[in-house]
C-alpha cells in the first residue's frame, strides 16, 4: 500500500514537470543559439557565461604566415592534460603555415588534419555543446570569422590512481578497484572481457551536472528486455545532479519502500565482469568507484567474490555461515529479549540461573537494557566510521573500555547482554555486503520491539512479514528471492551452495532466457589415463 | 483517501495492541523454584516445600563478588488443601513470582505416597509451566522438607545434586531409577504396570545440615543419599526394596545400563567382579491353557574387572564357567525381585502390558483382577545370556609370593 | 515473469490482478503440503483411534484422494475457472450465486476457525495472560498482508518456509529418536478393537480435516500456468502430507502412549517437551511454536485468500486487494466470537461443522456438481 502512495506521488510529480517551469537550473540560460562569427564576441560571451572563472583558460593566438588570423583555444585548467594541449593542439597549429586562400570549410579540414595527433575532433556550432565539451575536458578552438568551433579531446587532469578497493576486500583475487574515472573503470572491464559483444552506451544524466552514465552489457548474453528496462528507467530520470551511483540506484530501483537493496553495487571490476557474464547489466557513473549491477538477487549479497576463486567445498560452507551470520545479526538481541522476558522455560536451567544472577543488579527491564546497548553500539559504530582514523581508535578504546566494561562492572547491564550485542555487532560486520548488513540493522530494532511485545511469537511474525515482503520484491522484474523462491533447481548450484566450477553449466534462468548454457558439460578434471601414468612413473 | 484511512485504522489497531505486554516476566521478578517437596501436615493438609534459587549466590554471580557468602537456595513452605492452593499461598512469603518451568525435582514424602499420588499429579500435568521431565523421588524416613533443606557441597543446588546422583547412579550402578512426572502418570494410567520410584534419604545430622557450615567441611554433617526403590500399587506406596533385589527390579524394567555383579568362585565368596557394559531385557508373554505366562530374557555383555582368586582368564572354558556362574547370580537377583513384587501384589514390571500386547482379548477379561489375582500366581521364567568380552589388561592375576 | 518487467515499477498493483497471476505446479505442491500440514500436525488429529491413529490417517488419505478425484475431474472440465465461477455454469446463475455465497462464507468461517484454533493453542501453551483477540489480531494482520500481496508471493514464501519447516521436522525427528523416548511397543496391539474404531475416526475426523479441505484449492487451481500438471501435484502433495502426518501421529503415539496421547490437547507439544538430549537439546517448545505459526499462517492464508477471490468474483470486484481489509476484519472478529470457550469451539468443530458443513460442502455438493456437469457434457448442453 505504501507503494501505491509512492506511485501516485510519482504520477503527480510527473504532471508537475510537464506543466511547471523548467527547473533544470543555471545551465538552461545557455542559449542553444549558434556561435558568432567574430572571435571577440565569442570570447566575451564565454567570459560572461562562466562568470570570468579563472580556471577557464582562454589563450589567444594568431595563425598564418602573417599572423593575421586571430584564433583562441579555450580549456578548463585541471580538466585537461596541459601537456597534450600545448604539444598536440597548439604547437602543430603554430608551426604550420596557414594557407590564407582557403574557404571556410577547407580551413576546418586543414585544422582537423593538423590536429590528427589528438583524438575526438568535433565541430561545434551552438553554445550548449561548446560548454558541454569544454567542461568535459576538451579543448575548444575558435577562429575569427568562423561561426563554428572545433573541439579536441584532451581529457586529463588528476584522478585517484587505481588502488585496492576499500570495501569487499578479498584475500585471493585481483587487487585493483574502480576509480572515480568512468573511462578507467570501463577499460578495466574491457581488459577482462575482450569481446566486441561487450557493448557500452553512454548518456548524460543530471540537468545541471551533466554526469556521464554508461550502461555496459554483453550483447547476446544479457536479456534484451532487461537492457531496455534499464535504459528506459535511466532515461526517465530527471534530476539536477548525479554525484554518486546511489542517486541512480534510488531512481531506478523497483521499490523504494524496502530496506533491502534491489541493485548491487561494487568497487571490484572482477565482480562486474562476472555479473556481465551471467547476463546482468552494469551501470557506471562518472565520479564514483561504485558501479551498479542489475538485476540483483537477495542471494547475491551473501556471495563474496572469493567464493569463486577458492575451493567449492569451503565456499559452500562459508556461504551457509554467512546466512547464519545474517540471521544472527538480525535476531540475536530479539531472541535474547524474548528468551529472558517471555520464554524462560526454553533456556536450560543452568544457563537461565546464570543469566538471572547477572541480571540481579541490573535496574532496567530486559528490553530497555538491550535497546540501550544496541543504540550505544550503533552510536559507537557511527562515530568510528565517520571519524579520522587516528581519532577512531580512541573512540573504540573508549567504547570498549568505558561503555563495555564499566557498564558491566557498575551493574547497569549484564555481561550476557554485552556478549549478545558484541556477537550481533561482529556478525553485522561479517556480512559480505554492507548494503544487506544495513538493512539487517534496521530490521533488528523492529524485531527487538516485537520480541519485547510478544516474545518468540512476535519474532516469528516479524520474520514472516519480512519474508513475505522479500518474496514480493522484484529487481528489474526478476523475483528477488529467486532461485530460492521461485525455486529453480538448476540454478541452485550457485546459491547457498557453490558447486565445483565445472558444474556451472547454466546462467541464472530468470535473468537470461535465451543464452543459457555457459560452458560445455564435460569439463570434470580427471587424473591422466592409467597408461600414461605408468609411463610417467617408468621414466 | 480511503487507503489513507485504512492505513491509519490499522496503525491505530497496532498501537492499541502494542500497548500491553501481557505475558512478559522479567528475570528479576521470578523466583526460580528448582524443587518441590510434598508432605502432609497433621491436620491432613499438604505441606509444600519450595526450594528457590538465590541467583545472586550461585556461580556466575560470584565473579562480581556479589555474595559468595550466602546460601545458594532458600526454602519456603506453605500449607493448603491442594497443591495449587499451597503454591499460591506461598506468594505471601515470596517477594517474586513463583516460576515452575525450571522445577526439575519433585520430592514426595513417604506419607503422601502411602496415601496416594493421584491428588498431586493432575496439577503437575495440567499446568503449562512445570515440565513433564521433572524427576520424581520419594523421601524415605525423613520428610520431603528435610531432604530439601540439606545443603550440598559439590552441586550447590541440592535439587541438582539429587538429579545428577540419580542419573549417574542409575547409569553406573543400577539400583536407582529415573522416573519423571510424565512417566509416573503414564504408569498410573496404564493398567498392566505399576510404579517404581527411587527413594531418597538423609544421612547424618539433619539440623546441622541446614547451615552453611555443612558445605564448608570436607565431611559434611549431613548428606543426601539415594536409598531403595518404592513399589507402588496403583497410586499408593506399598513397599520398599533394597540392595540386590532393587537391582533385580531394574533388570526387569530394562533400566540397567552398567552395573557390577560379584560372584563366588570355587567356594570363595565375592571372588570375581564382573562389570556389565551393555544389557538388554526382553519380556514376552504367552498364553498357556488360557493363562498368561511370562518369559524374561536378559542379555548382557561386559568385562571381568577384578579377581581375588587365582584364575586363568585366557582359558575360554574358564570364561564359560564364569559366565554360567554370573548367570546364576543374576537369575537369583531377578527372581528375588519378582517374588517381592508378587508378595506385594503389584506388577511393577509391566508384565500386564506384555499380556495386553500379545492377547488383547484375554487381557480385557483379566485386566481388573490382574494385580490381585493373576500376577501373584504368574509363572515367570527367567533366562539369561551373559557374555564376558574382555578381561582387562591382565590374563591372570598376580600370585603373591611373600 | 520477465514479461511483466516493463510495468514492474509503476504498475505493480496491476500485476496481482485476479487474472494475471500464475504459479507453477511445484509451487502448488508446496502450498498444498503447507496447507495440509497446517494445523493438522499440532492438533490431536484422529487420536480417538488410539494406537491405530496412523491407520486412520492413511485411510483418511485414501478416501480423501477419492474425494479429490471429484474436484480434479471438475477442474479438468473447467481448467481456467475457479469453483465459484463454474458452479454458476453448471447449475445456472441464481442457484450458482447462492452456492457461491455459501462457499465463500464457508471458507471465511473455516479461516476464522483455524485462526481461533491457532490463538487458543498459543494462549494455552505460551501466553496464558494475553487476550485471545490480541494474538489473533497479530496473526490476522500478517495474513491480510500476505493475501494483499497475492497468491504468487504466498507461494514463494511457502517455498522458503517449507524448507524451514522440513529442516525443523527432520531435526526434531532425529532428536526424538536420539533421546530414546520412542517405544514402538506402544503402537501394539494393532486394531485392538477391530476396524470399527478406525472407521469411525476416519469418517468423523481425518477424512475432512485435512484431506477434505482440499476443496479450497478448487479456487486456486486456475491460477497455475500448467493445468495438466496440477492434479498430479495435488495428489503428490496429499500423499506426501498423509504419510508425513501418519508418521508424526505414530511417533506421538509411540512416545506418549495411547492414553496420554488421546488425553493431550497438543500431542506434538508433549512429545517435544519430553525430548532431552545431551542436557542441551531440551525444552524445545520453540520448535513446536515455529511449526504452529508456519502451519497456521498458511492454512489461514489459503482459506482467507480463497474466500477473498471468491467474493471478488461473486461481486465483480476487479482487484481482490480492495476487500482484504473488510474481510480480514470480519475473519478476526468471527474468530473471537464463534465460541465462548475452547471446549465449545472444539465441540462445534467436531460435531456441528463436520456434519453440517464439511460433509455437504466437501463431498455432497461437489459430487452433485460433477454428476450434473457430466450429464450436461454428455448431452452437449455445456454452455462452453
Short mmCIF file of N, CA and C in Angstrom, two decimals, chain B residues 2-3 6-7 10 13-14 17-18 22-23 25 101-104 125 127-133 167 178 180 182 185-186 189 353 356-357 360 363-364, chain C residues 124-131 133-134 137-138 141 148 185-186 188-189 192-193 255-257 259-260 263 273-274 276 279 283-285 319 322 325 329:
data_model
loop_
_atom_site.label_atom_id
_atom_site.label_comp_id
_atom_site.label_asym_id
_atom_site.label_seq_id
_atom_site.Cartn_x
_atom_site.Cartn_y
_atom_site.Cartn_z
N UNK B 2 -9.29 6.67 0.81
CA UNK B 2 -9.74 5.50 1.59
C UNK B 2 -8.56 4.69 2.05
N UNK B 3 -7.59 4.64 1.16
CA UNK B 3 -6.38 3.92 1.50
C UNK B 3 -5.71 4.52 2.74
N UNK B 6 -7.56 3.46 5.76
CA UNK B 6 -7.30 2.09 6.21
C UNK B 6 -5.93 1.99 6.86
N UNK B 7 -4.97 2.70 6.31
CA UNK B 7 -3.63 2.67 6.92
C UNK B 7 -3.70 3.19 8.34
N UNK B 10 -5.40 0.73 10.61
CA UNK B 10 -4.61 -0.43 11.00
C UNK B 10 -3.47 -0.02 11.92
N UNK B 13 -4.95 0.23 15.27
CA UNK B 13 -5.14 -1.11 15.86
C UNK B 13 -3.81 -1.60 16.43
N UNK B 14 -2.76 -1.45 15.62
CA UNK B 14 -1.43 -1.87 16.08
C UNK B 14 -1.08 -1.19 17.39
N UNK B 17 -2.84 -2.58 20.18
CA UNK B 17 -2.39 -3.91 20.55
C UNK B 17 -1.08 -3.86 21.28
N UNK B 18 -0.24 -2.92 20.85
CA UNK B 18 1.11 -2.93 21.37
C UNK B 18 1.21 -2.28 22.75
N UNK B 22 1.46 -8.60 27.91
CA UNK B 22 0.72 -9.37 28.91
C UNK B 22 1.54 -10.46 29.58
N UNK B 23 2.16 -11.28 28.77
CA UNK B 23 2.80 -12.45 29.37
C UNK B 23 4.25 -12.20 29.72
N UNK B 25 7.54 -11.45 31.70
CA UNK B 25 8.01 -11.56 33.06
C UNK B 25 9.52 -11.33 33.07
N UNK B 101 8.88 -23.49 35.71
CA UNK B 101 9.38 -24.11 34.48
C UNK B 101 10.74 -24.75 34.67
N UNK B 102 11.44 -24.35 35.71
CA UNK B 102 12.75 -24.97 35.94
C UNK B 102 12.75 -25.86 37.16
N UNK B 103 11.57 -26.29 37.55
CA UNK B 103 11.47 -27.25 38.63
C UNK B 103 11.82 -28.62 38.07
N UNK B 104 12.96 -29.11 38.45
CA UNK B 104 13.40 -30.38 37.87
C UNK B 104 13.24 -31.54 38.83
N UNK B 125 0.54 -32.08 35.74
CA UNK B 125 0.44 -32.40 34.33
C UNK B 125 -0.25 -31.28 33.56
N UNK B 127 -0.71 -27.91 34.35
CA UNK B 127 -0.10 -26.59 34.27
C UNK B 127 0.90 -26.53 33.13
N UNK B 128 1.05 -25.37 32.53
CA UNK B 128 1.96 -25.33 31.40
C UNK B 128 3.38 -24.98 31.78
N UNK B 129 3.60 -24.65 33.06
CA UNK B 129 4.96 -24.30 33.44
C UNK B 129 5.80 -25.52 33.78
N UNK B 130 5.26 -26.35 34.64
CA UNK B 130 6.03 -27.49 35.10
C UNK B 130 6.32 -28.43 33.94
N UNK B 131 7.57 -28.85 33.81
CA UNK B 131 7.94 -29.71 32.69
C UNK B 131 7.59 -31.15 33.00
N UNK B 132 7.17 -31.90 31.99
CA UNK B 132 6.86 -33.32 32.24
C UNK B 132 8.13 -34.12 32.52
N UNK B 133 9.28 -33.50 32.30
CA UNK B 133 10.52 -34.24 32.52
C UNK B 133 11.09 -34.04 33.92
N UNK B 167 20.95 -39.82 38.04
CA UNK B 167 21.36 -40.12 36.68
C UNK B 167 22.60 -40.99 36.64
N UNK B 178 15.27 -43.56 37.15
CA UNK B 178 14.89 -42.19 36.87
C UNK B 178 13.43 -42.17 36.42
N UNK B 180 10.18 -39.61 35.75
CA UNK B 180 9.73 -38.23 35.72
C UNK B 180 8.21 -38.19 35.85
N UNK B 182 5.99 -37.35 33.84
CA UNK B 182 5.30 -37.94 32.72
C UNK B 182 5.25 -39.45 32.84
N UNK B 185 2.81 -40.62 35.53
CA UNK B 185 1.40 -40.58 35.11
C UNK B 185 1.12 -41.69 34.09
N UNK B 186 2.10 -41.89 33.23
CA UNK B 186 1.95 -42.94 32.22
C UNK B 186 1.71 -44.29 32.89
N UNK B 189 -1.68 -44.54 34.53
CA UNK B 189 -2.79 -44.64 33.59
C UNK B 189 -2.79 -45.94 32.82
N UNK B 353 1.21 -55.36 30.72
CA UNK B 353 1.26 -54.70 29.41
C UNK B 353 1.66 -55.70 28.33
N UNK B 356 -1.21 -57.71 27.50
CA UNK B 356 -2.13 -56.88 26.73
C UNK B 356 -1.74 -56.87 25.25
N UNK B 357 -0.44 -56.75 25.02
CA UNK B 357 0.01 -56.67 23.63
C UNK B 357 -0.16 -58.00 22.91
N UNK B 360 -4.96 -59.15 23.41
CA UNK B 360 -5.84 -58.10 23.92
C UNK B 360 -7.16 -58.63 24.47
N UNK B 363 -6.73 -60.14 27.83
CA UNK B 363 -6.40 -59.04 28.75
C UNK B 363 -7.68 -58.34 29.20
N UNK B 364 -8.59 -58.13 28.28
CA UNK B 364 -9.86 -57.48 28.62
C UNK B 364 -10.55 -58.20 29.80
N UNK C 124 -2.73 -21.23 25.30
CA UNK C 124 -2.65 -22.26 26.31
C UNK C 124 -1.21 -22.59 26.66
N UNK C 125 -0.36 -22.64 25.63
CA UNK C 125 0.93 -23.17 26.00
C UNK C 125 2.01 -22.12 26.21
N UNK C 126 1.79 -20.89 25.72
CA UNK C 126 2.88 -19.94 25.92
C UNK C 126 2.45 -18.57 26.43
N UNK C 127 1.23 -18.16 26.15
CA UNK C 127 0.87 -16.78 26.51
C UNK C 127 -0.41 -16.75 27.33
N UNK C 128 -0.38 -17.38 28.50
CA UNK C 128 -1.63 -17.54 29.25
C UNK C 128 -2.30 -16.22 29.63
N UNK C 129 -1.55 -15.14 29.76
CA UNK C 129 -2.17 -13.90 30.24
C UNK C 129 -2.63 -12.99 29.10
N UNK C 130 -2.26 -13.33 27.88
CA UNK C 130 -2.55 -12.43 26.77
C UNK C 130 -3.98 -12.64 26.27
N UNK C 131 -4.70 -11.56 25.98
CA UNK C 131 -6.06 -11.73 25.45
C UNK C 131 -6.02 -12.44 24.09
N UNK C 133 -7.88 -12.01 21.59
CA UNK C 133 -8.07 -11.09 20.48
C UNK C 133 -6.75 -10.55 19.98
N UNK C 134 -5.86 -10.26 20.92
CA UNK C 134 -4.59 -9.66 20.54
C UNK C 134 -3.76 -10.65 19.72
N UNK C 137 -5.31 -11.03 16.41
CA UNK C 137 -5.22 -9.83 15.58
C UNK C 137 -3.85 -9.75 14.90
N UNK C 138 -2.80 -10.09 15.64
CA UNK C 138 -1.46 -10.04 15.05
C UNK C 138 -1.41 -10.99 13.86
N UNK C 141 -3.41 -9.73 10.94
CA UNK C 141 -2.74 -8.66 10.19
C UNK C 141 -1.73 -9.24 9.22
N UNK C 148 -2.89 -9.65 0.66
CA UNK C 148 -2.81 -8.43 -0.13
C UNK C 148 -1.75 -8.57 -1.21
N UNK C 185 6.49 -50.39 21.01
CA UNK C 185 5.53 -51.37 21.52
C UNK C 185 4.22 -50.69 21.92
N UNK C 186 4.27 -49.36 22.07
CA UNK C 186 3.03 -48.66 22.44
C UNK C 186 2.06 -48.62 21.27
N UNK C 188 1.27 -51.21 19.72
CA UNK C 188 0.59 -52.51 19.75
C UNK C 188 -0.45 -52.51 20.87
N UNK C 189 -1.45 -53.30 20.88
CA UNK C 189 -1.82 -54.19 19.78
C UNK C 189 -2.52 -53.43 18.65
N UNK C 192 -6.82 -53.18 18.07
CA UNK C 192 -7.27 -53.85 19.29
C UNK C 192 -8.78 -54.02 19.31
N UNK C 193 -9.46 -52.98 18.87
CA UNK C 193 -10.93 -53.06 18.92
C UNK C 193 -11.51 -53.20 17.53
N UNK C 255 5.58 -42.29 21.57
CA UNK C 255 6.26 -41.59 22.66
C UNK C 255 5.34 -41.46 23.86
N UNK C 256 4.09 -41.10 23.59
CA UNK C 256 3.20 -40.77 24.70
C UNK C 256 2.37 -41.95 25.17
N UNK C 257 2.16 -42.90 24.30
CA UNK C 257 1.26 -43.99 24.65
C UNK C 257 -0.16 -43.57 24.35
N UNK C 259 -2.90 -43.65 25.95
CA UNK C 259 -3.67 -42.94 26.96
C UNK C 259 -3.33 -41.45 26.95
N UNK C 260 -2.04 -41.15 27.16
CA UNK C 260 -1.64 -39.75 27.24
C UNK C 260 -1.89 -39.03 25.93
N UNK C 263 -5.41 -38.03 25.62
CA UNK C 263 -5.86 -37.02 26.58
C UNK C 263 -5.25 -35.66 26.27
N UNK C 273 8.25 -31.83 24.32
CA UNK C 273 8.67 -31.50 25.68
C UNK C 273 9.42 -32.64 26.35
N UNK C 274 9.21 -33.84 25.86
CA UNK C 274 9.91 -34.96 26.51
C UNK C 274 11.31 -35.15 25.97
N UNK C 276 15.04 -34.91 25.52
CA UNK C 276 16.19 -34.47 26.32
C UNK C 276 17.40 -35.15 25.73
N UNK C 279 21.65 -33.01 27.66
CA UNK C 279 21.43 -31.90 28.58
C UNK C 279 21.44 -30.55 27.92
N UNK C 283 13.81 -28.72 26.27
CA UNK C 283 12.97 -27.53 26.29
C UNK C 283 12.83 -26.94 24.89
N UNK C 284 12.48 -27.77 23.95
CA UNK C 284 12.45 -27.34 22.56
C UNK C 284 11.07 -26.87 22.13
N UNK C 285 10.32 -26.32 23.07
CA UNK C 285 8.96 -25.87 22.74
C UNK C 285 8.94 -24.93 21.56
N UNK C 319 -10.14 -6.05 -8.31
CA UNK C 319 -8.91 -6.27 -7.56
C UNK C 319 -9.25 -6.76 -6.17
N UNK C 322 -8.92 -4.81 -2.68
CA UNK C 322 -9.87 -3.84 -2.13
C UNK C 322 -10.65 -4.39 -0.96
N UNK C 325 -9.16 -5.69 3.64
CA UNK C 325 -9.37 -5.15 4.97
C UNK C 325 -10.71 -5.52 5.57
N UNK C 329 -10.95 -8.16 8.68
CA UNK C 329 -11.53 -7.75 9.97
C UNK C 329 -12.66 -8.69 10.36
#
